[in-house]
mmCIF file with all atom_site columns, C-alpha atoms in Angstrom:
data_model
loop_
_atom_site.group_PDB
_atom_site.id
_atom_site.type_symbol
_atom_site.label_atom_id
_atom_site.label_alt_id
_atom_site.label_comp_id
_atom_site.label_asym_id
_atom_site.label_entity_id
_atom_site.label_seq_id
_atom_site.pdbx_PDB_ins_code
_atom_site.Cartn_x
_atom_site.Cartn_y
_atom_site.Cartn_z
_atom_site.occupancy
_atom_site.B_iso_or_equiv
_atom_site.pdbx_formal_charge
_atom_site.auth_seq_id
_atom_site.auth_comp_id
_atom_site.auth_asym_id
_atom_site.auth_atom_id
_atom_site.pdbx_PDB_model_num
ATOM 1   C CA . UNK A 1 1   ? -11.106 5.053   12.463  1.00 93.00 ? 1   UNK A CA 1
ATOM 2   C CA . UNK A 1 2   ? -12.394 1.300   12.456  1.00 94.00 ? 2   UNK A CA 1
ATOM 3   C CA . UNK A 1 3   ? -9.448  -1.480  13.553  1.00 94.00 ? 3   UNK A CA 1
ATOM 4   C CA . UNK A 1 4   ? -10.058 -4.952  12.296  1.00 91.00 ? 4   UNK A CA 1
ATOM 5   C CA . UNK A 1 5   ? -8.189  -7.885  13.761  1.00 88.00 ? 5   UNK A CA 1
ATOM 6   C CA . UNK A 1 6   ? -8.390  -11.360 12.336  1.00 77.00 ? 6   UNK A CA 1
ATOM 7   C CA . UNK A 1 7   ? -7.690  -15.027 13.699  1.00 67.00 ? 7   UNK A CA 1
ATOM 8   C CA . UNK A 1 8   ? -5.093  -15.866 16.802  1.00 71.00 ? 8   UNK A CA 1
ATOM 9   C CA . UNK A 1 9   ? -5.421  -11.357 17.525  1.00 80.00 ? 9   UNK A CA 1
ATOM 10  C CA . UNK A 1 10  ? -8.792  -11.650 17.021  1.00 84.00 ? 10  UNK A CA 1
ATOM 11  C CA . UNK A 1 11  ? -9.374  -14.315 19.798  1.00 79.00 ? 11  UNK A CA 1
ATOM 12  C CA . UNK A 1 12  ? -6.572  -12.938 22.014  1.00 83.00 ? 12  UNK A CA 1
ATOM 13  C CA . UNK A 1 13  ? -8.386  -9.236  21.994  1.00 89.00 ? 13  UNK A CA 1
ATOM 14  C CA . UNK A 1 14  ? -11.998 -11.001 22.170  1.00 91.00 ? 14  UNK A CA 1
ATOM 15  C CA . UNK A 1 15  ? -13.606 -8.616  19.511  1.00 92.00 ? 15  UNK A CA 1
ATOM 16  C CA . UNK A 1 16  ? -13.425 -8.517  15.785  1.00 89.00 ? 16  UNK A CA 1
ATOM 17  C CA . UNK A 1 17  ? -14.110 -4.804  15.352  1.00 92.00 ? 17  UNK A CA 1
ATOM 18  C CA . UNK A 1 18  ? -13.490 -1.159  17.152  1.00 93.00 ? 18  UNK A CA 1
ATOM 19  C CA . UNK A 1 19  ? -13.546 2.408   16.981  1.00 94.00 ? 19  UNK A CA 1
ATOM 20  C CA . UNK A 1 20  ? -10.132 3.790   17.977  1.00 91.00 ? 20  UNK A CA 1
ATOM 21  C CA . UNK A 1 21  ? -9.202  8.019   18.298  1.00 91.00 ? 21  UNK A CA 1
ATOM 22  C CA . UNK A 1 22  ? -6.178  9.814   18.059  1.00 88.00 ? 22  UNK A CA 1
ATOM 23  C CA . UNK A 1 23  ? -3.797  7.718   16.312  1.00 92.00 ? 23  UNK A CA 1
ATOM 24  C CA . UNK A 1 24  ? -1.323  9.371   13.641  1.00 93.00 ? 24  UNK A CA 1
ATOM 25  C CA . UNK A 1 25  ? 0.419   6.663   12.065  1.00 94.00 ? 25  UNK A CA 1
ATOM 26  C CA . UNK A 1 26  ? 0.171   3.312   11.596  1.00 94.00 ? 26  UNK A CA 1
ATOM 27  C CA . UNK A 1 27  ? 2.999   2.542   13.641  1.00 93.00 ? 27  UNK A CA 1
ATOM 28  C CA . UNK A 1 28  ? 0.755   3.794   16.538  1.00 94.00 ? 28  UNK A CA 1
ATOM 29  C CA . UNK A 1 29  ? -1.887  1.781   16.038  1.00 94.00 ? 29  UNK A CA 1
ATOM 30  C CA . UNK A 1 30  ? -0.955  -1.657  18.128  1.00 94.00 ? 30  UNK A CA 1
ATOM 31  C CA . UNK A 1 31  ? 0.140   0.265   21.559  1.00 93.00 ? 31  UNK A CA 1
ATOM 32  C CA . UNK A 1 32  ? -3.095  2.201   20.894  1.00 93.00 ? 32  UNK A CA 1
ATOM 33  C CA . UNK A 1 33  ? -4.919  -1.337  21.212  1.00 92.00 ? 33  UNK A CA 1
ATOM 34  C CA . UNK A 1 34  ? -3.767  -1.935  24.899  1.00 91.00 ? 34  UNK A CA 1
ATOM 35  C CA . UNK A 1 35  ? -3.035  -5.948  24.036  1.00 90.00 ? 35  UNK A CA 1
ATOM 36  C CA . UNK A 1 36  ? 0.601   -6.300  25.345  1.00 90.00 ? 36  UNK A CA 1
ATOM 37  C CA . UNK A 1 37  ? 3.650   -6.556  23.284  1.00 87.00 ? 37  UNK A CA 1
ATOM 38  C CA . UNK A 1 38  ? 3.424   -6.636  19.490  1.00 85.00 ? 38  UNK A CA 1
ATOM 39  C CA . UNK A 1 39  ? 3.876   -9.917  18.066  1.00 78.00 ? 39  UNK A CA 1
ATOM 40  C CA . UNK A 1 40  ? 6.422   -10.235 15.287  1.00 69.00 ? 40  UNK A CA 1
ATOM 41  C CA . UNK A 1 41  ? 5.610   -10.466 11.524  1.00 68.00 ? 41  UNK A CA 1
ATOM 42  C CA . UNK A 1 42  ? 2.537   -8.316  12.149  1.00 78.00 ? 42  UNK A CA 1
ATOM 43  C CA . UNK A 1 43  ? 0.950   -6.397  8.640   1.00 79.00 ? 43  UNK A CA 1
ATOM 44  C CA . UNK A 1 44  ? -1.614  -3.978  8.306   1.00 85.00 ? 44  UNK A CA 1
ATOM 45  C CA . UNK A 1 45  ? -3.727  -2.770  5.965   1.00 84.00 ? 45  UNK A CA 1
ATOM 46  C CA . UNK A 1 46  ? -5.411  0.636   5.398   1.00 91.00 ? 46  UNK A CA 1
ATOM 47  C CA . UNK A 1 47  ? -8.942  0.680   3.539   1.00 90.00 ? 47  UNK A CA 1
ATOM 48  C CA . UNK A 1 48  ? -7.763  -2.726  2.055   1.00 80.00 ? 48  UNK A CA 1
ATOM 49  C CA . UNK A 1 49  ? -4.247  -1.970  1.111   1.00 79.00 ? 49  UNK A CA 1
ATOM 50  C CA . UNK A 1 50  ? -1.477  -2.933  2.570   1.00 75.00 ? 50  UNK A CA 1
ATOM 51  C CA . UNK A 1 51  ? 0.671   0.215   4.588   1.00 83.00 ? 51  UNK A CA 1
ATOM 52  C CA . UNK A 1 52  ? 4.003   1.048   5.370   1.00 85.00 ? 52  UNK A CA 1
ATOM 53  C CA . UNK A 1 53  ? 4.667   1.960   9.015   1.00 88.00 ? 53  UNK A CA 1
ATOM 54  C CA . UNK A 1 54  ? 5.018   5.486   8.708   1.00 91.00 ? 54  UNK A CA 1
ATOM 55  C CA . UNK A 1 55  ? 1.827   6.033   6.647   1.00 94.00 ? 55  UNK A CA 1
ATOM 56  C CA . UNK A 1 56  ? -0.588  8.708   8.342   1.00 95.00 ? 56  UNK A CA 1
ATOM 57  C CA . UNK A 1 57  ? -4.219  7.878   9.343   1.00 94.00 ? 57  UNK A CA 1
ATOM 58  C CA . UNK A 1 58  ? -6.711  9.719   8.734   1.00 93.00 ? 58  UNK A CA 1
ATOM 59  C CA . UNK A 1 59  ? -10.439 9.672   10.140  1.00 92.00 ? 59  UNK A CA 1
ATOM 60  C CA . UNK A 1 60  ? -12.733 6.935   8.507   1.00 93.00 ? 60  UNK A CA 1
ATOM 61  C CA . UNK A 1 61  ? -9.852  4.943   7.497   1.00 94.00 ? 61  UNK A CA 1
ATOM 62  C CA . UNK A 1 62  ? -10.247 1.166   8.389   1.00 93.00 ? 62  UNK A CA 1
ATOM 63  C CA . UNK A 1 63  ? -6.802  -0.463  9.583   1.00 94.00 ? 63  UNK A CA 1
ATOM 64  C CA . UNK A 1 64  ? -6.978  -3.876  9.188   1.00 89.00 ? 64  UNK A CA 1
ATOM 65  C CA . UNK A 1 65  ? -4.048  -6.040  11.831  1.00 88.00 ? 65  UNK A CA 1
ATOM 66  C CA . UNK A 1 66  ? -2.692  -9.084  10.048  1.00 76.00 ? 66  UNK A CA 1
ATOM 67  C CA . UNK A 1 67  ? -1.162  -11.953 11.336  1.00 68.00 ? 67  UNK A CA 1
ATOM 68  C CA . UNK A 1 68  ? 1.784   -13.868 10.082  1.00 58.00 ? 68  UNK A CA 1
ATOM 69  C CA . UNK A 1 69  ? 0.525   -16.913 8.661   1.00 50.00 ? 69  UNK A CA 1
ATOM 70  C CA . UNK A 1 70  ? 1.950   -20.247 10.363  1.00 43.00 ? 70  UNK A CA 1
ATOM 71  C CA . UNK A 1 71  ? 1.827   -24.028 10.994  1.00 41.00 ? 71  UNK A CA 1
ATOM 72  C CA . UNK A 1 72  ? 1.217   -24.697 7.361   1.00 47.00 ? 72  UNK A CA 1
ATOM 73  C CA . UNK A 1 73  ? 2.294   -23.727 3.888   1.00 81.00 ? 73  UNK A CA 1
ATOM 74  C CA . UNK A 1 74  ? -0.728  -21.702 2.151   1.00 88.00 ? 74  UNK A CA 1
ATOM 75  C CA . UNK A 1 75  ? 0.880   -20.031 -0.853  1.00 87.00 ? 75  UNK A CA 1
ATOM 76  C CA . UNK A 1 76  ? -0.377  -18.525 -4.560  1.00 88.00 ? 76  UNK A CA 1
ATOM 77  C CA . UNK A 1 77  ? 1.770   -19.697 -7.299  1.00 87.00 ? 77  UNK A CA 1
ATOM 78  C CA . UNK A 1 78  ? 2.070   -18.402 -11.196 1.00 87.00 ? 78  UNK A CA 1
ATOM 79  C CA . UNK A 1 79  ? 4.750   -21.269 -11.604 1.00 88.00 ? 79  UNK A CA 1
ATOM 80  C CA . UNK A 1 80  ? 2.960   -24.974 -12.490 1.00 90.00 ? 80  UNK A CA 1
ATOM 81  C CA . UNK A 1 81  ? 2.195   -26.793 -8.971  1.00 91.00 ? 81  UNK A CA 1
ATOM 82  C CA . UNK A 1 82  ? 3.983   -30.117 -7.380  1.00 92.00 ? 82  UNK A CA 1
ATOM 83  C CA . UNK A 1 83  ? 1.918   -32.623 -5.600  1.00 95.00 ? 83  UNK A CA 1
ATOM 84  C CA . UNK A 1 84  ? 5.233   -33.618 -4.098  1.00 93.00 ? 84  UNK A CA 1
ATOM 85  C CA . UNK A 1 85  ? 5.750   -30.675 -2.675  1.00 90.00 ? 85  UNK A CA 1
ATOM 86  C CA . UNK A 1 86  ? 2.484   -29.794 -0.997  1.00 92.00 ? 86  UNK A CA 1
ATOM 87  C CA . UNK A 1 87  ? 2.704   -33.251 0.631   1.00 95.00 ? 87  UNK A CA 1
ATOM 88  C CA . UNK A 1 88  ? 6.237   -32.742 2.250   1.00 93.00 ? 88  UNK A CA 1
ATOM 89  C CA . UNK A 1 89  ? 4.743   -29.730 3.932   1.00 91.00 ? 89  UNK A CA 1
ATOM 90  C CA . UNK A 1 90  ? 2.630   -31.884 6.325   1.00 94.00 ? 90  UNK A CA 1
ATOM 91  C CA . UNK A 1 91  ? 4.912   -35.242 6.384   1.00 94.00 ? 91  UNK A CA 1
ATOM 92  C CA . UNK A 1 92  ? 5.918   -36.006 9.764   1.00 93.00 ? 92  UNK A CA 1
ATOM 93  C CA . UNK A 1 93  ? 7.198   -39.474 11.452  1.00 96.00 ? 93  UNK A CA 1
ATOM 94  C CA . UNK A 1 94  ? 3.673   -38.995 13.493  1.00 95.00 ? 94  UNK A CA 1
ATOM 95  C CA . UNK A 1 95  ? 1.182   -39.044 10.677  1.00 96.00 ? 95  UNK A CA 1
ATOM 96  C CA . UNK A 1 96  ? -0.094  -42.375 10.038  1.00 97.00 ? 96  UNK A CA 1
ATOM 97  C CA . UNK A 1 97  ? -2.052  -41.214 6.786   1.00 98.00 ? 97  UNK A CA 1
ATOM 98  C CA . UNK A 1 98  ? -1.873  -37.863 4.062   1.00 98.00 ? 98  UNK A CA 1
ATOM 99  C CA . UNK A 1 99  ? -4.959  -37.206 1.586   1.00 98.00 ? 99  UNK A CA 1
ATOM 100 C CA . UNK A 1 100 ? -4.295  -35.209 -1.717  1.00 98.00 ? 100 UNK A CA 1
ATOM 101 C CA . UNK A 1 101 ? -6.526  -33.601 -3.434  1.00 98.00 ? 101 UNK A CA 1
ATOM 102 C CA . UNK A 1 102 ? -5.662  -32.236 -6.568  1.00 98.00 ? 102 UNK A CA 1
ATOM 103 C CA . UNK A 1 103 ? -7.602  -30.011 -9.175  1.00 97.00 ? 103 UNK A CA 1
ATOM 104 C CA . UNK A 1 104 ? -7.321  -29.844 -12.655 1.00 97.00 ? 104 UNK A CA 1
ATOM 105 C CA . UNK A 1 105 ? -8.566  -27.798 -15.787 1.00 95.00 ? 105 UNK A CA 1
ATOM 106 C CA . UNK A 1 106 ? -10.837 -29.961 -17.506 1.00 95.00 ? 106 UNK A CA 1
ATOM 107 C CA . UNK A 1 107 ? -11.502 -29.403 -21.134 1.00 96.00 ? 107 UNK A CA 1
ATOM 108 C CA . UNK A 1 108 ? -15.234 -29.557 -21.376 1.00 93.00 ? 108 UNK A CA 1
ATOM 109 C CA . UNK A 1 109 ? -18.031 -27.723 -19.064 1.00 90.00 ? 109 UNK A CA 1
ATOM 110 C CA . UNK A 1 110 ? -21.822 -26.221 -19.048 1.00 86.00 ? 110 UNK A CA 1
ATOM 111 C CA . UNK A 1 111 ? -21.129 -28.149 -22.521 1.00 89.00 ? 111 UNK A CA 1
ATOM 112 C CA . UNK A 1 112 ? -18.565 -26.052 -23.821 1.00 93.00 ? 112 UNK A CA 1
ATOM 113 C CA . UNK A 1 113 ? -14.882 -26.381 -25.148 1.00 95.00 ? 113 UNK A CA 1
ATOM 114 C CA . UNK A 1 114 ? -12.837 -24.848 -22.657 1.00 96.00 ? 114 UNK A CA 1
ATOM 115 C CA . UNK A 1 115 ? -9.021  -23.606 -23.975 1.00 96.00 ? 115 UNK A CA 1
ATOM 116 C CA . UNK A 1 116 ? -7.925  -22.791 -20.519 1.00 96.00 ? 116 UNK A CA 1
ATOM 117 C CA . UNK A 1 117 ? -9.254  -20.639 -17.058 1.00 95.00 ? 117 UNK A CA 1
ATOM 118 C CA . UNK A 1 118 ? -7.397  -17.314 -15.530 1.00 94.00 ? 118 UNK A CA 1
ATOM 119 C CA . UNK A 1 119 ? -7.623  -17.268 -11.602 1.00 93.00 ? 119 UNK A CA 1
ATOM 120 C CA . UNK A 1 120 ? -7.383  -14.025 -9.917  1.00 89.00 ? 120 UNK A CA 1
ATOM 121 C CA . UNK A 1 121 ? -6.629  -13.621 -6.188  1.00 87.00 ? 121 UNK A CA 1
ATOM 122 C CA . UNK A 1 122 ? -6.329  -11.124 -3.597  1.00 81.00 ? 122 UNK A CA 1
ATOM 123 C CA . UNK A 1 123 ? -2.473  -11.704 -2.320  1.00 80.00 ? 123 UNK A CA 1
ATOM 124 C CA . UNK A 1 124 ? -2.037  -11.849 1.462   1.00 79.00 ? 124 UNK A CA 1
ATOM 125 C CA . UNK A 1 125 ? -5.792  -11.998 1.990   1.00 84.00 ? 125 UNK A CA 1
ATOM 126 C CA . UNK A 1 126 ? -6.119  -15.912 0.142   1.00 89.00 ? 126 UNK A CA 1
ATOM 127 C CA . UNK A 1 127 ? -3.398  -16.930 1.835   1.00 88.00 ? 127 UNK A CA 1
ATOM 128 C CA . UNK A 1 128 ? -4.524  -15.782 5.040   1.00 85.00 ? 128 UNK A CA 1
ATOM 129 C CA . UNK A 1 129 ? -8.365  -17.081 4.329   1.00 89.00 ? 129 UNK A CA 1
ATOM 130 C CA . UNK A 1 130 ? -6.121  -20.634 3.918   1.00 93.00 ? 130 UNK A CA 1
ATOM 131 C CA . UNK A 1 131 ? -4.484  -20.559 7.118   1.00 89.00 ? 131 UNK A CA 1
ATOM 132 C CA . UNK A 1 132 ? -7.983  -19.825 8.745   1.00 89.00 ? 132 UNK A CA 1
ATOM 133 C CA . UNK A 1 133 ? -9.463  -23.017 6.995   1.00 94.00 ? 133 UNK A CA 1
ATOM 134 C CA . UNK A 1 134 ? -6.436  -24.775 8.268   1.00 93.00 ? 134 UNK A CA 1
ATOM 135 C CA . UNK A 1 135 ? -6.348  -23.509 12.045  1.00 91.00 ? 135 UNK A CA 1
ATOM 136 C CA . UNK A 1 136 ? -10.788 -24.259 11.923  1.00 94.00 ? 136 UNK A CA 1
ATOM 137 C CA . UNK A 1 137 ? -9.730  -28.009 10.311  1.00 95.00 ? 137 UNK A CA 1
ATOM 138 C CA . UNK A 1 138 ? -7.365  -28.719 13.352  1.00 92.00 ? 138 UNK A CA 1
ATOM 139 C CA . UNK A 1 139 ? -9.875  -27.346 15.591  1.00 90.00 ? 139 UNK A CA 1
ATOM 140 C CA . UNK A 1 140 ? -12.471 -30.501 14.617  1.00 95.00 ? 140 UNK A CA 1
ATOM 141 C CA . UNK A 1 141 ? -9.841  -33.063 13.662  1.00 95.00 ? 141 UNK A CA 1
ATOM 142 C CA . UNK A 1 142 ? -6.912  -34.112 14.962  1.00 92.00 ? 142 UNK A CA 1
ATOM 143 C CA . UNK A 1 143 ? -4.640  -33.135 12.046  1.00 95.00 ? 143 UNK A CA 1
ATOM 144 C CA . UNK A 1 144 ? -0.894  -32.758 12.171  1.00 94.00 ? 144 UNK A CA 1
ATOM 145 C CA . UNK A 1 145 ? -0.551  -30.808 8.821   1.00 93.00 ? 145 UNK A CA 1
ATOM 146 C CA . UNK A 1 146 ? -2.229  -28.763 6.283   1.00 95.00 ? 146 UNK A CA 1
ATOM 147 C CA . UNK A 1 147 ? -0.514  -27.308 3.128   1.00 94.00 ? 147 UNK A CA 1
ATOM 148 C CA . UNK A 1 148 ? -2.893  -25.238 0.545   1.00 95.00 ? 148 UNK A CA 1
ATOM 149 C CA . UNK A 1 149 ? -1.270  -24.175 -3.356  1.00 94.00 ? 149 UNK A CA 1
ATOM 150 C CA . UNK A 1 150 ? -3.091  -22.837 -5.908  1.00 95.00 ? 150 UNK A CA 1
ATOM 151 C CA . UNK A 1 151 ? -2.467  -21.073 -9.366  1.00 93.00 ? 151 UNK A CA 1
ATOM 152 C CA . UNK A 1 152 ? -3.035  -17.670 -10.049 1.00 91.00 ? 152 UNK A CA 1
ATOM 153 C CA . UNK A 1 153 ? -2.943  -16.656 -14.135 1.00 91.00 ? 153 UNK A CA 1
ATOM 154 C CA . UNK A 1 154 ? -3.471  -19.274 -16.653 1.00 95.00 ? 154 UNK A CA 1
ATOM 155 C CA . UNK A 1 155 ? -4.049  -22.951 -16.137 1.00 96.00 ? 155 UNK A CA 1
ATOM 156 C CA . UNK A 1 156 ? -3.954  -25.184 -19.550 1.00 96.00 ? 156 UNK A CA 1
ATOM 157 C CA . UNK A 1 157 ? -5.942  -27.929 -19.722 1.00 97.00 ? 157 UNK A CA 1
ATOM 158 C CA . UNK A 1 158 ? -5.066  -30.891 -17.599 1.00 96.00 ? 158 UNK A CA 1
ATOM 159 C CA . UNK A 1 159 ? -3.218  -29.085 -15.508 1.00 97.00 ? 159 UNK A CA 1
ATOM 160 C CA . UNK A 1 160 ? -4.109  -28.216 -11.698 1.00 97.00 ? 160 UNK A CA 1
ATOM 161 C CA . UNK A 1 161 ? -5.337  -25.137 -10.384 1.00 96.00 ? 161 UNK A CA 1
ATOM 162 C CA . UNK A 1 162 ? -5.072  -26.233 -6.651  1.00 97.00 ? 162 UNK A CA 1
ATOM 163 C CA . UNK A 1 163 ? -3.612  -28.951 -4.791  1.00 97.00 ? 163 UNK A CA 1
ATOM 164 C CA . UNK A 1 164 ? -4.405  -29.912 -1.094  1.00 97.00 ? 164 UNK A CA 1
ATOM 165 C CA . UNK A 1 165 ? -2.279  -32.349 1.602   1.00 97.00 ? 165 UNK A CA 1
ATOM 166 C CA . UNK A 1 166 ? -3.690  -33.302 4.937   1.00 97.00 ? 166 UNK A CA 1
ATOM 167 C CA . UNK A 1 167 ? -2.058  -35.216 7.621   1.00 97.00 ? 167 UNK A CA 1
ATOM 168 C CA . UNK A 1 168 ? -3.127  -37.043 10.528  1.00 97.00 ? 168 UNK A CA 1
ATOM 169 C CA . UNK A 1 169 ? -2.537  -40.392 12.516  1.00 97.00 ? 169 UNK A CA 1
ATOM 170 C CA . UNK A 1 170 ? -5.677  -41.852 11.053  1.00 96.00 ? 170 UNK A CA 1
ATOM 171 C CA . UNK A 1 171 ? -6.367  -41.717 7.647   1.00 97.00 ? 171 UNK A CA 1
ATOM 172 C CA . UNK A 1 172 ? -10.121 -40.579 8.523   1.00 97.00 ? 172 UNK A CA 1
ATOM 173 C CA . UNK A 1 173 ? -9.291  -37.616 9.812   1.00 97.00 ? 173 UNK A CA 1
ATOM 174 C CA . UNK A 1 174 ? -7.688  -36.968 7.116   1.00 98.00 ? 174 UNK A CA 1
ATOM 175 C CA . UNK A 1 175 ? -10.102 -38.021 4.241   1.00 98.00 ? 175 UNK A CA 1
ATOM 176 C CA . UNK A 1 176 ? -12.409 -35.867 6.169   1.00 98.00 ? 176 UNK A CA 1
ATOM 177 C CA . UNK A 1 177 ? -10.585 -32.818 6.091   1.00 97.00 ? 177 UNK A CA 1
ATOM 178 C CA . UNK A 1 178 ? -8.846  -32.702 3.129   1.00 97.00 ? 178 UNK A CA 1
ATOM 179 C CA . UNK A 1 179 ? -12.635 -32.700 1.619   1.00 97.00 ? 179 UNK A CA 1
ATOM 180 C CA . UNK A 1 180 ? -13.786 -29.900 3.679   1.00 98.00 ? 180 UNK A CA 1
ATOM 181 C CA . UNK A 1 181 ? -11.007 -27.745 3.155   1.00 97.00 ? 181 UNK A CA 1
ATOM 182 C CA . UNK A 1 182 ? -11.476 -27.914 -0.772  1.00 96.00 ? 182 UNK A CA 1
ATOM 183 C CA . UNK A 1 183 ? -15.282 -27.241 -0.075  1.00 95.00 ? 183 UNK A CA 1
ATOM 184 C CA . UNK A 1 184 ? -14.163 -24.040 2.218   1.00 95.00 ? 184 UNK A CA 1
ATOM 185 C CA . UNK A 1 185 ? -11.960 -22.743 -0.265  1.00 95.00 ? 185 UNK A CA 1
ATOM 186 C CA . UNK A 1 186 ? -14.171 -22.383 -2.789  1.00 92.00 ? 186 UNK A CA 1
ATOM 187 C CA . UNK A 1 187 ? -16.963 -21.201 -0.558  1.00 90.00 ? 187 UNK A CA 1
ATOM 188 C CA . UNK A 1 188 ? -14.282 -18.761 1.666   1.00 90.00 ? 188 UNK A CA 1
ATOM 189 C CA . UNK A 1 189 ? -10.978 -17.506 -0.110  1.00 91.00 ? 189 UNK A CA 1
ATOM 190 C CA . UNK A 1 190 ? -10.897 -14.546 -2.414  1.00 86.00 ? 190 UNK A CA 1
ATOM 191 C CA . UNK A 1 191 ? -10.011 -16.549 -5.944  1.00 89.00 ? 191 UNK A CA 1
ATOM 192 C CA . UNK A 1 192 ? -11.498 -15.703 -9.315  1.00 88.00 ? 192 UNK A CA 1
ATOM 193 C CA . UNK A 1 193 ? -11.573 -17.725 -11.885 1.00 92.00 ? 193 UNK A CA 1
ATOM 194 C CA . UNK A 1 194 ? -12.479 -17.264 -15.833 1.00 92.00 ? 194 UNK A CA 1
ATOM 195 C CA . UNK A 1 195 ? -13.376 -19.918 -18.050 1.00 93.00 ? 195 UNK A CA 1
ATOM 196 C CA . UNK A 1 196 ? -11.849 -19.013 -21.717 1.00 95.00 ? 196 UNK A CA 1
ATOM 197 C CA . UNK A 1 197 ? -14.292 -21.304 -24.393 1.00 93.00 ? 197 UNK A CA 1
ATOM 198 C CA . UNK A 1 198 ? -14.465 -21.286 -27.774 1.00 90.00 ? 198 UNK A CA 1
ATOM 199 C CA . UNK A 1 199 ? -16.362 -18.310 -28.861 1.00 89.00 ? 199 UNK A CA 1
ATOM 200 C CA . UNK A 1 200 ? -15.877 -16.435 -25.348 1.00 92.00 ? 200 UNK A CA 1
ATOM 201 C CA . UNK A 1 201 ? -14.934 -16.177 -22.308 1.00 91.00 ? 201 UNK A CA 1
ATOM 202 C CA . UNK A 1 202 ? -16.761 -15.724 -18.531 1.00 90.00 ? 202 UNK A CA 1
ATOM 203 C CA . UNK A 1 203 ? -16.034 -15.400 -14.731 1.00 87.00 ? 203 UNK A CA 1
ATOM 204 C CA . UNK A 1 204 ? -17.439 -17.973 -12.877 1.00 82.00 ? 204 UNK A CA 1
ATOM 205 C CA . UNK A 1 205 ? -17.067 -16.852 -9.279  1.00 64.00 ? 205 UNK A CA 1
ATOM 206 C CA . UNK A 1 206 ? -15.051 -17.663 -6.553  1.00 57.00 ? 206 UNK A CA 1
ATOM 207 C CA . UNK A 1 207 ? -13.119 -20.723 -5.679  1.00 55.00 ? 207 UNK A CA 1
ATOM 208 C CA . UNK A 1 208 ? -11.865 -23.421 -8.178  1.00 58.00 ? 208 UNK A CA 1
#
């Protein structure tokens, strides 16, 4: 079977991929790995669905290690989003500056009349894809928070689809960032979206 780690395991291990033998379960599969003790809050994922513990493996199956998702608030929401929210995940008495971005359904594009878009997403992957974006954005900036929302289902007009909050002690940092991770979301995280017009409807591809 194939093992896939991603992010913090990823670097900790040092490889992205392997071939591993003789494991039953998926319980199995971390001591198999030789990497120390388990961290907590680990997932996993066989052939791109998530698994209990006790599942069996079987050979050709690809097991997929997932790490918790931390120092930021990345989250999929059906429910209308709050600016105000999104920026009280990354206040702090530290951060001299926070950039928003915020984006919103507009009623007209490709010169049609748009009623409203449907976003799709793959849940625990988008979220993780954010926390990646974030962890990459600290790595070039000097950032103290990050905090990614976005919709999933239908988004009326005028209303947003995804809203983004950056701080940092400097408010270029933060302009900075807070554009790149908008640019890497729609370029990196597994979102769908469908534009519903008058007279039909199409997906549009990834990203918002």
């Amino acid at each position: 079977m194939t093992v896939k780690l991603f992010a913090g395991l990823r670097e900790r291990a040092g490889w992205s991929s392997r071939e591993l033998d003789g494991v039953a379960r998926v319980s199995d599969v971390w001591a198999a790995l030789d990497l120390g003790d388990e961290p907590p809050g680990l997932l996993y994922a066989v052939n791109k669905a998530y698994a209990e513990p006790n599942l069996a493996l079987a050979d050709g199956d690809e097991v997929a290690v997932i790490p918790p998702v931390s120092g930021g608030d990345f989250r999929l929401s059906e429910a209308p989003l709050d600016l105000a929210a999104c920026v009280a995940e990354v206040e702090s008495d530290e951060a001299g500056a926070i950039a928003t971005f915020v984006g919103t359904t507009r009623i007209a594009s490709r010169g049609r009349t748009v009623h409203h878009l449907e976003y799709e997403a793959y849940p625990g992957m988008a979220e993780q894809v954010m926390a990646e974006i974030a962890d990459e954005l600290r790595s070039r900036h000097e950032l103290i928070g990050v905090a990614i929302h976005h919709r999933v289902g239908v988004v009326g007009i005028g209303e947003p689809s995804v809203v983004i909050a950056v701080s940092s002690a400097h408010r270029g940092a933060a302009l900075v960032a807070c554009h790149e991770a908008i640019d890497a979301l729609k370029e990196r995280v597994p979102l769908w979206k469908k534009e519903v017009y008058e007279g039909g409807e199409e997906w549009i591809g990834t990203g918002s």
